[in-house]
XYZ file of C-alpha atoms in Angstrom:
515
model
C 11.312 6.070 -5.521
C 14.783 5.205 -3.911
C 15.769 6.335 -0.401
C 18.149 9.146 -1.898
C 15.635 10.952 -3.702
C 13.392 10.971 -0.838
C 16.096 12.114 1.596
C 16.728 14.818 -0.691
C 13.331 15.811 -0.536
C 13.154 15.773 2.982
C 15.926 17.833 3.529
C 14.658 20.386 1.165
C 11.303 20.206 2.662
C 12.704 21.154 6.104
C 13.608 24.401 4.828
C 10.586 25.215 2.980
C 9.397 27.343 6.024
C 5.867 27.829 7.570
C 2.847 28.649 5.336
C 2.754 32.439 6.846
C 6.271 32.646 5.640
C 5.664 31.313 2.226
C 2.612 34.014 1.653
C 4.830 36.816 3.063
C 7.172 35.985 0.175
C 4.602 35.687 -2.352
C 1.299 36.498 -1.332
C -0.545 34.763 -4.350
C 1.344 31.618 -4.766
C -0.894 31.657 -8.018
C 1.852 29.051 -9.681
C 0.199 26.495 -7.510
C -3.199 27.104 -8.730
C -4.490 24.961 -11.622
C -7.486 25.015 -13.667
C -8.507 22.232 -15.779
C -11.783 20.479 -16.959
C -14.021 22.728 -14.672
C -12.008 22.120 -12.027
C -9.945 25.198 -9.784
C -7.360 23.476 -8.027
C -5.752 25.392 -5.078
C -2.496 24.280 -3.840
C -1.163 27.290 -2.340
C -1.480 25.996 1.294
C 0.508 23.222 1.031
C 4.368 23.257 2.620
C 5.646 23.672 -0.798
C 8.336 26.491 -2.204
C 9.417 26.738 -6.052
C 12.442 24.497 -5.133
C 10.799 21.881 -3.663
C 8.198 22.021 -6.563
C 10.740 21.542 -9.226
C 12.213 18.651 -7.173
C 8.976 17.021 -7.149
C 8.483 17.663 -10.945
C 12.174 15.734 -11.068
C 11.048 13.059 -9.123
C 8.090 12.381 -11.416
C 10.150 12.684 -14.500
C 12.718 10.102 -12.615
C 9.946 7.610 -12.848
C 8.300 8.593 -16.400
C 5.139 9.311 -15.505
C 4.279 10.643 -19.200
C 5.410 7.330 -20.581
C 3.613 5.413 -18.038
C 0.203 7.234 -18.797
C 0.671 6.467 -22.841
C 1.332 2.721 -22.324
C -1.837 2.765 -20.180
C -3.615 4.289 -22.823
C -2.560 2.339 -25.370
C -3.275 -1.237 -23.458
C 0.276 -2.443 -22.538
C 0.717 -4.787 -19.580
C 0.689 -1.830 -16.518
C -0.537 -4.479 -14.147
C 2.482 -6.503 -13.979
C 1.671 -8.869 -10.866
C -1.187 -10.373 -12.892
C -0.460 -9.515 -16.439
C -2.906 -7.498 -17.237
C -3.514 -4.407 -19.262
C -5.278 -1.502 -17.182
C -8.044 -0.424 -19.514
C -10.298 2.177 -17.795
C -9.007 4.720 -20.596
C -10.904 2.384 -23.070
C -14.025 2.914 -21.383
C -14.680 6.657 -21.772
C -12.577 6.647 -25.427
C -9.333 7.699 -24.365
C -7.574 4.774 -25.587
C -5.291 3.999 -28.736
C -5.804 0.175 -28.314
C -8.688 -0.250 -30.875
C -9.673 -3.608 -29.589
C -10.268 -2.696 -26.044
C -12.108 0.333 -27.027
C -14.272 -1.917 -29.271
C -15.088 -4.271 -26.756
C -15.955 -1.233 -24.257
C -18.283 0.569 -26.544
C -20.183 -2.746 -27.742
C -21.099 -3.270 -23.900
C -21.996 0.213 -23.291
C -24.169 0.088 -26.189
C -26.107 -2.879 -24.866
C -26.193 -1.025 -21.523
C -27.781 1.922 -23.356
C -30.240 -0.291 -24.958
C -31.242 -2.368 -21.797
C -31.478 1.108 -19.842
C -33.577 2.849 -22.264
C -35.807 -0.317 -22.205
C -36.297 -0.132 -18.375
C -36.906 3.573 -18.313
C -39.321 3.721 -20.876
C -41.524 0.769 -19.936
C -40.341 -1.787 -22.585
C -38.535 -4.232 -20.486
C -41.204 -5.202 -17.696
C -41.220 -7.430 -14.769
C -43.059 -10.710 -15.138
C -46.222 -9.790 -14.415
C -46.380 -6.969 -16.412
C -45.594 -4.058 -14.527
C -43.176 -1.277 -15.504
C -39.814 -1.500 -13.173
C -40.278 1.300 -10.622
C -37.111 0.404 -8.467
C -33.794 -1.264 -9.155
C -31.440 -2.674 -6.440
C -27.948 -3.175 -6.919
C -26.342 -5.620 -5.451
C -22.486 -5.317 -5.095
C -19.616 -4.856 -2.816
C -16.250 -2.694 -2.948
C -15.931 -1.110 -6.623
C -19.107 -2.732 -7.535
C -20.590 -0.592 -5.033
C -18.675 2.307 -3.880
C -18.413 4.211 -6.875
C -22.221 3.779 -8.251
C -23.376 4.991 -4.601
C -21.089 8.092 -4.834
C -21.949 8.970 -8.260
C -25.619 8.299 -7.472
C -25.898 10.309 -4.794
C -23.747 13.126 -6.926
C -26.269 13.000 -9.830
C -29.331 13.345 -7.457
C -30.912 16.503 -9.746
C -30.512 14.603 -12.843
C -32.009 11.171 -11.874
C -35.527 10.778 -13.282
C -35.677 7.052 -13.774
C -36.162 4.165 -11.507
C -35.545 4.607 -7.793
C -32.149 3.319 -7.068
C -31.141 1.128 -3.802
C -27.852 -0.454 -2.997
C -27.176 -3.466 -0.897
C -23.488 -4.439 -0.438
C -23.035 -5.898 3.158
C -23.613 -9.546 3.898
C -25.435 -8.731 7.122
C -29.194 -9.598 6.247
C -30.437 -6.317 7.950
C -28.889 -4.559 4.846
C -31.093 -6.568 2.176
C -33.903 -6.628 4.804
C -34.312 -3.142 4.808
C -34.108 -2.781 1.399
C -36.833 -5.116 0.524
C -39.247 -3.778 3.037
C -39.110 -0.365 0.911
C -40.190 -2.150 -2.499
C -42.357 -4.408 -4.375
C -41.894 -7.661 -6.314
C -43.524 -7.208 -9.304
C -41.781 -3.534 -9.918
C -38.312 -4.390 -8.879
C -35.080 -5.483 -10.592
C -31.955 -6.531 -9.364
C -28.550 -5.600 -10.662
C -26.082 -8.255 -9.654
C -22.956 -6.633 -9.769
C -19.855 -9.359 -9.369
C -16.626 -9.539 -11.677
C -16.441 -13.132 -10.856
C -20.201 -13.761 -10.333
C -18.767 -15.766 -7.013
C -18.304 -12.825 -4.605
C -19.287 -14.430 -1.093
C -21.111 -11.314 0.040
C -22.901 -10.437 -3.519
C -23.926 -13.984 -4.241
C -25.353 -14.356 -1.005
C -27.829 -11.402 -1.023
C -28.422 -12.227 -4.798
C -29.706 -15.770 -4.108
C -31.924 -14.293 -1.246
C -33.307 -11.513 -3.543
C -34.045 -14.127 -6.228
C -35.608 -16.228 -3.598
C -37.819 -13.189 -2.476
C -39.077 -12.816 -6.000
C -39.929 -16.623 -6.484
C -41.752 -16.427 -3.221
C -43.413 -13.863 -4.238
C -44.666 -15.793 -7.687
C -42.431 -13.761 -10.021
C -40.741 -15.376 -12.969
C -37.150 -13.938 -11.264
C -35.296 -13.943 -14.756
C -37.275 -10.700 -15.765
C -36.563 -9.349 -12.739
C -32.491 -10.173 -13.189
C -29.658 -8.043 -14.877
C -25.758 -9.281 -14.372
C -22.895 -7.025 -14.746
C -20.018 -9.223 -14.639
C -16.795 -10.742 -15.955
C -17.898 -14.139 -16.162
C -21.274 -13.890 -18.216
C -21.642 -17.743 -18.693
C -21.571 -18.120 -14.805
C -24.165 -15.457 -14.301
C -26.631 -17.347 -17.417
C -25.826 -20.787 -15.443
C -27.068 -18.810 -12.422
C -30.437 -17.991 -13.952
C -29.669 -14.434 -15.693
C -31.041 -14.312 -19.521
C -27.970 -13.741 -21.796
C -29.438 -10.628 -23.156
C -29.503 -9.210 -19.579
C -26.000 -9.999 -18.941
C -23.740 -6.718 -19.220
C -20.021 -7.854 -19.575
C -16.911 -6.134 -18.300
C -13.518 -7.316 -18.212
C -10.467 -8.682 -16.477
C -8.497 -5.476 -17.637
C -10.695 -3.280 -15.727
C -10.138 -3.095 -11.869
C -13.128 -2.624 -9.319
C -12.448 0.459 -7.852
C -11.490 1.995 -11.616
C -14.809 0.487 -13.295
C -17.534 3.382 -12.660
C -17.178 4.103 -16.188
C -18.001 0.430 -17.418
C -21.080 -1.498 -17.228
C -20.739 -1.129 -13.325
C -22.068 2.185 -13.777
C -25.464 0.793 -14.921
C -27.837 1.677 -11.986
C -26.585 5.319 -12.452
C -27.143 5.044 -15.959
C -30.702 3.473 -15.468
C -31.243 6.566 -13.144
C -30.020 9.189 -14.938
C -30.196 8.306 -18.403
C -28.037 7.616 -21.790
C -27.477 11.631 -22.180
C -26.452 11.979 -18.665
C -24.389 9.170 -18.026
C -22.726 9.929 -21.741
C -21.697 13.566 -20.463
C -20.138 12.009 -17.256
C -18.262 9.755 -19.673
C -17.037 12.629 -21.779
C -15.893 14.386 -18.356
C -13.544 11.662 -17.888
C -12.376 11.981 -21.333
C -11.721 15.734 -20.747
C -9.795 14.576 -17.817
C -8.030 11.732 -19.373
C -7.151 13.978 -22.550
C -5.517 16.531 -20.084
C -3.377 14.291 -18.607
C -2.211 12.628 -21.585
C -1.428 15.816 -23.444
C -0.245 18.681 -20.570
C 3.125 19.027 -18.993
C 3.735 17.640 -15.590
C 4.126 20.725 -13.797
C 0.278 22.141 -15.212
C -1.041 18.630 -15.155
C -4.116 18.676 -12.610
C -3.844 15.017 -11.916
C 0.106 14.949 -11.615
C 0.497 17.853 -9.588
C -2.553 16.497 -7.048
C -0.819 13.019 -6.980
C 2.590 14.740 -6.144
C 1.219 16.849 -3.170
C -0.595 13.378 -1.572
C 2.938 11.974 -2.201
C 4.581 14.709 -0.785
C 2.186 14.575 2.434
C 2.374 10.793 2.832
C 5.722 9.634 1.801
C 8.294 12.649 2.272
C 6.334 14.543 5.149
C 5.472 11.182 6.505
C 1.668 12.302 7.515
C -0.047 9.063 8.380
C -3.426 10.084 6.883
C -5.545 13.071 4.935
C -8.882 13.971 5.527
C -11.490 14.470 2.385
C -13.999 17.085 2.996
C -16.512 17.758 0.541
C -18.731 20.822 1.405
C -21.717 19.401 -1.001
C -24.253 17.185 0.499
C -24.328 15.334 -2.917
C -20.745 14.664 -2.784
C -21.055 12.918 0.875
C -19.926 9.653 -0.260
C -16.778 10.480 -2.147
C -14.766 10.060 0.980
C -15.821 6.542 0.947
C -15.118 5.913 -2.562
C -11.631 7.518 -2.344
C -10.617 5.168 0.887
C -10.980 2.317 -1.515
C -9.416 3.969 -4.411
C -6.263 5.068 -2.891
C -5.813 2.696 0.116
C -6.791 -0.476 -1.848
C -4.898 0.699 -5.003
C -1.791 1.930 -2.717
C -1.748 0.251 0.589
C 1.254 -1.862 -0.152
C 4.229 -3.021 1.369
C 6.255 -4.251 -1.475
C 7.560 -2.968 -4.852
C 6.345 -4.261 -8.346
C 9.442 -6.497 -8.070
C 8.497 -7.879 -4.701
C 11.052 -6.372 -2.884
C 10.536 -4.290 0.552
C 9.056 -0.621 0.333
C 11.173 1.507 2.790
C 9.217 4.460 2.717
C 5.518 5.080 3.816
C 2.643 4.035 1.185
C -0.938 4.932 1.187
C -2.145 7.641 3.679
C -5.527 6.486 5.547
C -8.059 8.397 4.029
C -11.147 9.655 5.717
C -13.581 12.614 5.870
C -17.373 13.638 5.772
C -19.291 16.322 4.835
C -18.636 20.127 5.736
C -20.277 21.776 7.657
C -21.409 18.522 9.492
C -17.785 17.670 10.174
C -16.493 21.145 11.675
C -18.709 19.675 14.487
C -16.987 16.607 14.499
C -13.442 16.212 13.841
C -12.615 19.630 12.934
C -11.140 20.159 16.698
C -8.589 18.004 16.196
C -7.748 19.030 12.690
C -6.901 22.639 14.007
C -5.685 22.031 17.842
C -4.863 18.246 17.864
C -1.054 16.803 18.090
C -1.047 15.348 14.504
C -0.958 17.351 11.544
C -3.438 15.943 8.848
C -3.634 17.585 5.639
C -6.994 18.351 4.482
C -8.848 18.161 0.664
C -11.602 20.401 0.800
C -13.877 19.839 -2.328
C -16.512 22.464 -3.261
C -19.077 23.510 -5.968
C -19.393 27.477 -7.315
C -23.037 26.613 -8.657
C -25.519 25.804 -5.876
C -26.830 22.481 -5.930
C -29.917 23.294 -3.540
C -32.972 25.610 -3.607
C -31.220 28.463 -1.047
C -28.745 30.324 -2.947
C -27.817 32.247 0.393
C -27.423 28.490 2.271
C -24.849 27.725 -0.761
C -23.073 31.188 -0.410
C -22.812 30.392 3.691
C -21.302 26.622 2.957
C -18.846 27.818 0.871
C -18.001 30.770 3.054
C -17.279 27.895 5.894
C -14.938 26.200 3.436
C -12.756 29.284 2.571
C -12.494 30.147 6.335
C -11.688 26.740 7.335
C -8.942 26.617 5.066
C -7.588 29.918 6.024
C -7.921 28.953 9.785
C -6.065 25.914 9.404
C -3.308 27.914 7.568
C -3.239 30.978 9.653
C -4.177 29.725 13.062
C -4.840 32.444 15.740
C -2.656 33.405 19.027
C -3.679 33.203 22.409
C -1.710 33.413 25.292
C -3.652 31.109 27.693
C -3.077 28.225 25.340
C -6.706 27.029 25.518
C -7.808 29.131 22.479
C -4.286 29.270 20.712
C -4.541 27.580 17.041
C -1.339 26.839 15.684
C -2.100 27.163 12.389
C 0.839 26.063 9.485
C -1.739 22.862 8.618
C -1.695 22.122 5.284
C -4.914 22.150 2.911
C -6.202 21.711 -0.773
C -9.019 23.086 -2.190
C -10.535 21.712 -5.334
C -13.575 23.714 -6.592
C -16.163 22.502 -9.414
C -17.764 25.452 -11.266
C -20.782 23.166 -11.180
C -21.814 19.501 -10.227
C -22.609 18.297 -13.290
C -22.206 14.756 -15.029
C -19.490 16.413 -16.860
C -17.897 17.730 -14.155
C -18.314 14.677 -11.875
C -16.307 12.540 -14.634
C -13.699 15.261 -14.403
C -12.923 14.856 -10.644
C -13.287 11.131 -10.498
C -10.839 10.701 -13.474
C -8.720 13.083 -11.947
C -8.663 10.858 -8.794
C -7.794 8.003 -10.666
C -4.833 9.141 -12.485
C -3.686 11.068 -9.181
C -3.862 7.566 -7.417
C -1.617 5.773 -10.568
C 0.678 8.738 -10.217
C 1.252 8.323 -6.175
C 1.817 4.364 -7.006
C 4.411 4.970 -9.499
C 6.087 7.407 -7.341
C 5.846 4.606 -4.698
C 7.248 2.143 -6.788
C 4.181 -0.176 -6.272
C 1.493 -1.826 -8.595
C -1.533 0.028 -7.982
C -3.615 -1.951 -9.784
C -3.828 -5.566 -7.759
C -5.356 -5.717 -4.192
C -3.721 -9.165 -2.863
C -4.572 -8.048 0.600
C -8.149 -8.072 0.033
C -7.923 -12.176 -0.547
C -6.554 -13.667 2.497
C -9.172 -12.650 4.913
C -11.854 -13.792 2.352
C -10.142 -17.100 2.540
C -9.998 -17.444 5.962
C -13.556 -16.516 6.582
C -14.755 -19.391 4.307
C -13.107 -21.821 6.839
C -14.301 -20.383 10.041
C -17.840 -20.137 8.634
C -17.718 -23.953 7.999
C -16.104 -24.135 11.529
C -19.069 -22.142 12.998
C -21.892 -23.786 11.096
C -20.380 -27.294 12.255
C -20.269 -26.000 15.627
C -16.766 -27.785 15.886
C -13.842 -25.775 15.830
C -10.402 -27.270 13.746
C -7.911 -29.005 16.081
C -5.264 -26.173 14.672
C -5.118 -23.937 17.421
C -5.229 -20.273 16.221
C -4.916 -16.569 17.692
C -8.541 -16.388 17.350
C -9.262 -19.852 18.947
C -10.517 -18.651 22.323
C -12.697 -16.056 20.897
C -14.651 -18.887 18.320
C -14.967 -20.742 21.461
C -16.471 -18.008 23.330
C -19.033 -17.295 20.178
C -20.173 -20.705 19.643
C -21.448 -20.810 23.645
C -22.864 -17.498 23.054
C -24.513 -18.554 20.003
C -25.838 -22.038 21.513
C -27.589 -19.573 24.341
C -29.613 -18.049 21.629
C -30.640 -21.140 19.728
C -34.112 -22.528 20.443
C -34.068 -25.392 23.337
């Protein structure tokens, strides 16, 4: 977005007035309330009036949001820096690119067949026992999406127990292996390249654990990868290699075979409903005018807060224990996608890009960081996510949960005056409320798709490429060099800014080694 448009938006936003003034002029502000795909979205407590909203829509039109979504769904090259299509539309039957859709469907059917065999006891471990536990080994998009979806779908899980291991810290895998048996455990190794350091380190340890227990490891391994030939060479049978593609970014990959562990937990019918919910939202995004388009308006509001109003972070607070991993999932989706400092053409970005995304569940977080949200010096927009239908066994407890959500939204907006100061709440703090009518597979799919598309909208408004992640690479490359030096005990002659720290570490490590 060019600086003139940003400055114009900032000028208009400076005269919007407080939330109290906005509601005094329009007590419902229902033009900022949208309903789509089972999600009720209330943006009325954002610092937006009609004039600013119209200018935000004009900004979206100026970067041709609608045409960009059409191009993405058609399989066009959208990821310019890597010259790739961005194909998550094809994973749930929303793409007009027949070749991509056919590839996605083929792998989905293969995943359904293998998952049904595992759930039904047809696929057994090497000693003839049925699989009772599945350990998903992956990191980043191969972990955060599946972890979030598996927890959210707790009430629909009737298959093997699912465990997740991501960290190269041996304690993570150790703790998992202590709870499972080799004869009944299957490992899903999820890595796009099948070379990811953390994932393959854990995979090698898992394979050794199986073989040391007398198992034929091949029966206990599944690969989810864009490099099936590498996986076969590593030791995974070809029929147990599920393929996804370089046009699927990791953080957008839950609807691909990366979701295989979730599929094994909830079964084909429920996983299919998850994909249908994504398709519902895809269709809404493609067919709905910008002003009524949930993902577009959501993206505009996030962009308003981060780029126009220059608020550096946003707190995502799900009032649902089952959605407790949603903030971590959104951290990667938003910050890896939009945490960029150059435009798609390589020129420097002058405005803020991705906000810091953080959060935790309500009501727990009310007793942790809400003090700062209400009375701190920083204005942090809050995104509340709730569910109308109860997800636990106690209806009154669920009513109390949602009562707290609504009360916090009101308290942030309205505040409370106190002459002595310590009990003064300034109010005028923005928040959005997203309410799902139920936490079902279909509604979860719609919510995930909405966030994916909102992320893309924000990136287009920022003028960046949301679909690459070069910032992930540098630290990984340097870590390999550092690891080699630490293993040898000899540091490179090239002095770095961490050289003194590495020297100290080697001395400290030497003290722990056997004499």
